[in-house]
């Protein structure tokens, strides 16, 4: 069976609780269509959490914790004197 949409949720089943669309918006805020400052990253994480809570997803607190703690490795930071964006992509762990 052919998938209609890419799976944007790395560690969760994106077909449950409308997660995939929340993860897609979160990914876009982190990279392709987003990035920015640390405050922007926290806003994106909070928006994902609110989306998951609105869909009564029991994994919302766990997902928020891990994105808040480890999200800096994926976020496209812009500005400042030190470029820190998308660390895992830079060191070749993700393509």
Tab-separated table of N, CA and C in Angstrom, residues 3-95:
chain	number	residue	atom	x	y	z
A	3	UNK	N	1.980	5.033	0.667
A	3	UNK	CA	1.696	6.093	1.638
A	3	UNK	C	1.293	7.364	0.909
A	4	UNK	N	0.305	8.058	1.445
A	4	UNK	CA	-0.134	9.306	0.841
A	4	UNK	C	0.696	10.491	1.305
A	5	UNK	N	1.234	10.394	2.525
A	5	UNK	CA	1.994	11.500	3.102
A	5	UNK	C	3.250	10.959	3.778
A	6	UNK	N	4.266	11.776	3.805
A	6	UNK	CA	5.496	11.432	4.512
A	6	UNK	C	5.212	11.321	6.005
A	7	UNK	N	5.933	10.444	6.693
A	7	UNK	CA	5.795	10.313	8.142
A	7	UNK	C	6.760	11.293	8.803
A	8	UNK	N	6.230	12.319	9.431
A	8	UNK	CA	7.046	13.361	10.052
A	8	UNK	C	7.384	13.071	11.507
A	9	UNK	N	6.733	12.105	12.103
A	9	UNK	CA	6.989	11.773	13.507
A	9	UNK	C	8.046	10.675	13.563
A	10	UNK	N	9.208	10.986	14.120
A	10	UNK	CA	10.317	10.035	14.125
A	10	UNK	C	10.121	8.885	15.096
A	11	UNK	N	9.649	9.150	16.285
A	11	UNK	CA	9.599	8.126	17.313
A	11	UNK	C	8.194	7.742	17.735
A	12	UNK	N	7.198	8.362	17.140
A	12	UNK	CA	5.804	8.071	17.468
A	12	UNK	C	5.062	7.658	16.204
A	13	UNK	N	3.996	6.924	16.372
A	13	UNK	CA	3.160	6.532	15.243
A	13	UNK	C	2.369	7.759	14.784
A	14	UNK	N	2.717	8.277	13.623
A	14	UNK	CA	2.088	9.493	13.118
A	14	UNK	C	0.648	9.327	12.702
A	15	UNK	N	0.174	8.082	12.583
A	15	UNK	CA	-1.214	7.855	12.170
A	15	UNK	C	-2.207	7.996	13.317
A	16	UNK	N	-1.717	8.074	14.525
A	16	UNK	CA	-2.604	8.195	15.693
A	16	UNK	C	-2.703	9.635	16.154
A	17	UNK	N	-3.863	10.011	16.652
A	17	UNK	CA	-4.111	11.310	17.295
A	17	UNK	C	-3.731	12.504	16.420
A	18	UNK	N	-3.791	12.337	15.110
A	18	UNK	CA	-3.472	13.436	14.187
A	18	UNK	C	-2.056	13.972	14.422
A	19	UNK	N	-1.155	13.089	14.847
A	19	UNK	CA	0.215	13.499	15.164
A	19	UNK	C	0.989	13.983	13.952
A	20	UNK	N	0.798	13.317	12.806
A	20	UNK	CA	1.645	13.610	11.656
A	20	UNK	C	1.565	15.072	11.245
A	21	UNK	N	0.370	15.656	11.288
A	21	UNK	CA	0.237	17.064	10.876
A	21	UNK	C	0.894	17.992	11.886
A	22	UNK	N	0.801	17.668	13.166
A	22	UNK	CA	1.499	18.464	14.178
A	22	UNK	C	3.008	18.359	14.038
A	23	UNK	N	3.484	17.145	13.763
A	23	UNK	CA	4.925	16.948	13.566
A	23	UNK	C	5.412	17.656	12.308
A	24	UNK	N	4.586	17.672	11.267
A	24	UNK	CA	4.971	18.366	10.032
A	24	UNK	C	5.130	19.865	10.287
A	25	UNK	N	4.148	20.454	10.959
A	25	UNK	CA	4.235	21.886	11.274
A	25	UNK	C	5.453	22.166	12.155
A	26	UNK	N	5.720	21.273	13.107
A	26	UNK	CA	6.865	21.429	13.996
A	26	UNK	C	8.171	21.336	13.215
A	27	UNK	N	8.279	20.359	12.325
A	27	UNK	CA	9.480	20.218	11.497
A	27	UNK	C	9.695	21.448	10.625
A	28	UNK	N	8.621	21.965	10.039
A	28	UNK	CA	8.737	23.166	9.207
A	28	UNK	C	9.165	24.374	10.030
A	29	UNK	N	8.683	24.472	11.254
A	29	UNK	CA	9.087	25.581	12.124
A	29	UNK	C	10.557	25.449	12.526
A	30	UNK	N	11.055	24.228	12.590
A	30	UNK	CA	12.443	23.992	12.968
A	30	UNK	C	13.418	24.237	11.833
A	31	UNK	N	13.012	23.986	10.613
A	31	UNK	CA	13.996	24.002	9.541
A	31	UNK	C	13.568	24.702	8.280
A	32	UNK	N	12.957	23.977	7.381
A	32	UNK	CA	12.690	24.448	6.022
A	32	UNK	C	12.032	25.821	5.994
A	33	UNK	N	10.952	25.964	6.727
A	33	UNK	CA	10.214	27.230	6.715
A	33	UNK	C	10.417	28.032	7.993
A	34	UNK	N	11.378	27.661	8.792
A	34	UNK	CA	11.490	28.317	10.087
A	34	UNK	C	12.909	28.498	10.543
A	35	UNK	N	13.089	28.207	11.801
A	35	UNK	CA	14.376	28.465	12.426
A	35	UNK	C	14.332	29.797	13.121
A	36	UNK	N	15.457	30.242	13.586
A	36	UNK	CA	15.515	31.535	14.256
A	36	UNK	C	16.260	31.449	15.565
A	37	UNK	N	15.675	32.045	16.570
A	37	UNK	CA	16.310	32.141	17.880
A	37	UNK	C	15.845	31.016	18.799
A	38	UNK	N	16.431	30.969	19.972
A	38	UNK	CA	16.014	29.987	20.973
A	38	UNK	C	14.544	30.187	21.352
A	39	UNK	N	14.117	31.412	21.414
A	39	UNK	CA	12.712	31.704	21.716
A	39	UNK	C	11.793	31.126	20.636
A	40	UNK	N	12.206	31.208	19.371
A	40	UNK	CA	11.426	30.627	18.278
A	40	UNK	C	11.340	29.107	18.420
A	41	UNK	N	12.424	28.496	18.861
A	41	UNK	CA	12.410	27.046	19.069
A	41	UNK	C	11.421	26.662	20.154
A	42	UNK	N	11.426	27.407	21.261
A	42	UNK	CA	10.497	27.117	22.352
A	42	UNK	C	9.049	27.315	21.913
A	43	UNK	N	8.795	28.311	21.056
A	43	UNK	CA	7.435	28.520	20.535
A	43	UNK	C	6.989	27.331	19.686
A	44	UNK	N	7.896	26.829	18.851
A	44	UNK	CA	7.571	25.673	18.011
A	44	UNK	C	7.285	24.439	18.869
A	45	UNK	N	8.089	24.229	19.909
A	45	UNK	CA	7.865	23.094	20.812
A	45	UNK	C	6.527	23.222	21.529
A	46	UNK	N	6.197	24.428	21.981
A	46	UNK	CA	4.929	24.658	22.673
A	46	UNK	C	3.740	24.454	21.733
A	47	UNK	N	3.887	24.853	20.469
A	47	UNK	CA	2.810	24.667	19.497
A	47	UNK	C	2.565	23.180	19.243
A	48	UNK	N	3.637	22.385	19.171
A	48	UNK	CA	3.475	20.942	19.008
A	48	UNK	C	2.760	20.353	20.222
A	49	UNK	N	3.166	20.766	21.399
A	49	UNK	CA	2.535	20.275	22.623
A	49	UNK	C	1.043	20.625	22.644
A	50	UNK	N	0.709	21.864	22.306
A	50	UNK	CA	-0.701	22.268	22.283
A	50	UNK	C	-1.498	21.473	21.257
A	51	UNK	N	-0.900	21.220	20.096
A	51	UNK	CA	-1.574	20.414	19.075
A	51	UNK	C	-1.859	19.011	19.600
A	52	UNK	N	-0.878	18.419	20.252
A	52	UNK	CA	-1.054	17.067	20.769
A	52	UNK	C	-2.092	17.033	21.888
A	53	UNK	N	-2.064	18.031	22.750
A	53	UNK	CA	-3.063	18.091	23.835
A	53	UNK	C	-4.466	18.294	23.283
A	54	UNK	N	-4.587	19.124	22.263
A	54	UNK	CA	-5.900	19.375	21.654
A	54	UNK	C	-6.477	18.102	21.036
A	55	UNK	N	-5.604	17.187	20.615
A	55	UNK	CA	-6.033	15.920	20.040
A	55	UNK	C	-6.048	14.796	21.076
A	56	UNK	N	-5.950	15.162	22.347
A	56	UNK	CA	-6.009	14.226	23.480
A	56	UNK	C	-4.971	13.101	23.374
A	57	UNK	N	-3.785	13.477	22.928
A	57	UNK	CA	-2.700	12.515	22.767
A	57	UNK	C	-2.045	12.262	24.122
A	58	UNK	N	-2.051	11.022	24.609
A	58	UNK	CA	-1.453	10.743	25.916
A	58	UNK	C	0.071	10.897	25.933
A	59	UNK	N	0.695	10.949	24.769
A	59	UNK	CA	2.151	11.089	24.693
A	59	UNK	C	2.606	12.554	24.654
A	60	UNK	N	1.687	13.489	24.749
A	60	UNK	CA	2.031	14.914	24.647
A	60	UNK	C	3.111	15.340	25.646
A	61	UNK	N	2.992	15.030	26.937
A	61	UNK	CA	4.044	15.461	27.877
A	61	UNK	C	5.403	14.827	27.583
A	62	UNK	N	5.411	13.560	27.199
A	62	UNK	CA	6.660	12.872	26.888
A	62	UNK	C	7.300	13.478	25.642
A	63	UNK	N	6.491	13.695	24.608
A	63	UNK	CA	7.004	14.292	23.371
A	63	UNK	C	7.539	15.697	23.633
A	64	UNK	N	6.816	16.477	24.444
A	64	UNK	CA	7.293	17.833	24.752
A	64	UNK	C	8.628	17.777	25.489
A	65	UNK	N	8.753	16.879	26.453
A	65	UNK	CA	10.005	16.772	27.205
A	65	UNK	C	11.190	16.500	26.276
A	66	UNK	N	11.045	15.504	25.406
A	66	UNK	CA	12.166	15.145	24.545
A	66	UNK	C	12.469	16.210	23.499
A	67	UNK	N	11.442	16.888	22.968
A	67	UNK	CA	11.732	17.964	22.011
A	67	UNK	C	12.366	19.147	22.726
A	68	UNK	N	11.954	19.407	23.956
A	68	UNK	CA	12.530	20.534	24.701
A	68	UNK	C	13.988	20.260	25.068
A	69	UNK	N	14.299	19.029	25.442
A	69	UNK	CA	15.657	18.690	25.873
A	69	UNK	C	16.604	18.465	24.690
A	70	UNK	N	16.135	17.788	23.658
A	70	UNK	CA	17.020	17.401	22.560
A	70	UNK	C	16.774	18.135	21.250
A	71	UNK	N	15.789	19.025	21.208
A	71	UNK	CA	15.446	19.710	19.972
A	71	UNK	C	16.535	20.606	19.419
A	72	UNK	N	17.432	21.084	20.263
A	72	UNK	CA	18.504	21.981	19.802
A	72	UNK	C	19.366	21.320	18.739
A	73	UNK	N	19.415	19.982	18.705
A	73	UNK	CA	20.246	19.292	17.711
A	73	UNK	C	19.648	19.370	16.306
A	74	UNK	N	18.358	19.657	16.219
A	74	UNK	CA	17.672	19.673	14.931
A	74	UNK	C	17.297	21.073	14.467
A	75	UNK	N	17.225	22.014	15.385
A	75	UNK	CA	16.712	23.349	15.076
A	75	UNK	C	17.679	24.130	14.193
A	76	UNK	N	17.139	24.912	13.267
A	76	UNK	CA	17.940	25.743	12.358
A	76	UNK	C	18.126	27.123	12.997
A	77	UNK	N	19.150	27.241	13.838
A	77	UNK	CA	19.413	28.519	14.511
A	77	UNK	C	19.913	29.540	13.506
A	78	UNK	N	19.436	30.761	13.657
A	78	UNK	CA	19.883	31.854	12.788
A	78	UNK	C	20.227	33.048	13.661
A	79	UNK	N	21.195	33.802	13.206
A	79	UNK	CA	21.600	34.975	13.973
A	79	UNK	C	22.679	34.635	14.971
A	80	UNK	N	23.223	35.665	15.577
A	80	UNK	CA	24.298	35.450	16.538
A	80	UNK	C	25.623	35.226	15.846
A	81	UNK	N	26.664	35.107	16.605
A	81	UNK	CA	27.996	34.964	16.028
A	81	UNK	C	28.374	33.517	15.739
A	82	UNK	N	27.685	32.557	16.345
A	82	UNK	CA	28.036	31.155	16.176
A	82	UNK	C	26.897	30.413	15.494
A	83	UNK	N	27.204	29.798	14.361
A	83	UNK	CA	26.194	29.012	13.673
A	83	UNK	C	26.048	27.680	14.377
A	84	UNK	N	24.826	27.356	14.807
A	84	UNK	CA	24.597	26.104	15.520
A	84	UNK	C	23.525	25.265	14.855
A	85	UNK	N	23.093	25.618	13.664
A	85	UNK	CA	21.914	25.003	13.070
A	85	UNK	C	22.057	23.560	12.647
A	86	UNK	N	21.052	22.821	12.892
A	86	UNK	CA	20.878	21.448	12.472
A	86	UNK	C	22.154	20.628	12.615
A	87	UNK	N	22.573	20.486	13.850
A	87	UNK	CA	23.819	19.800	14.192
A	87	UNK	C	23.915	18.389	13.606
A	88	UNK	N	22.859	17.615	13.744
A	88	UNK	CA	22.936	16.244	13.264
A	88	UNK	C	23.104	16.163	11.761
A	89	UNK	N	22.508	17.069	11.026
A	89	UNK	CA	22.668	17.084	9.588
A	89	UNK	C	24.110	17.466	9.226
A	90	UNK	N	24.682	18.373	9.977
A	90	UNK	CA	26.041	18.824	9.714
A	90	UNK	C	27.083	17.732	9.942
A	91	UNK	N	26.883	16.929	10.980
A	91	UNK	CA	27.889	15.901	11.263
A	91	UNK	C	27.584	14.594	10.544
A	92	UNK	N	26.559	14.608	9.695
A	92	UNK	CA	26.275	13.479	8.827
A	92	UNK	C	25.447	12.366	9.406
A	93	UNK	N	24.797	12.583	10.546
A	93	UNK	CA	23.967	11.528	11.116
A	93	UNK	C	22.578	11.477	10.487
A	94	UNK	N	22.183	12.559	9.847
A	94	UNK	CA	20.875	12.593	9.170
A	94	UNK	C	21.089	13.124	7.766
A	95	UNK	N	20.223	12.705	6.879
A	95	UNK	CA	20.289	13.208	5.504
A	95	UNK	C	18.969	13.775	5.107
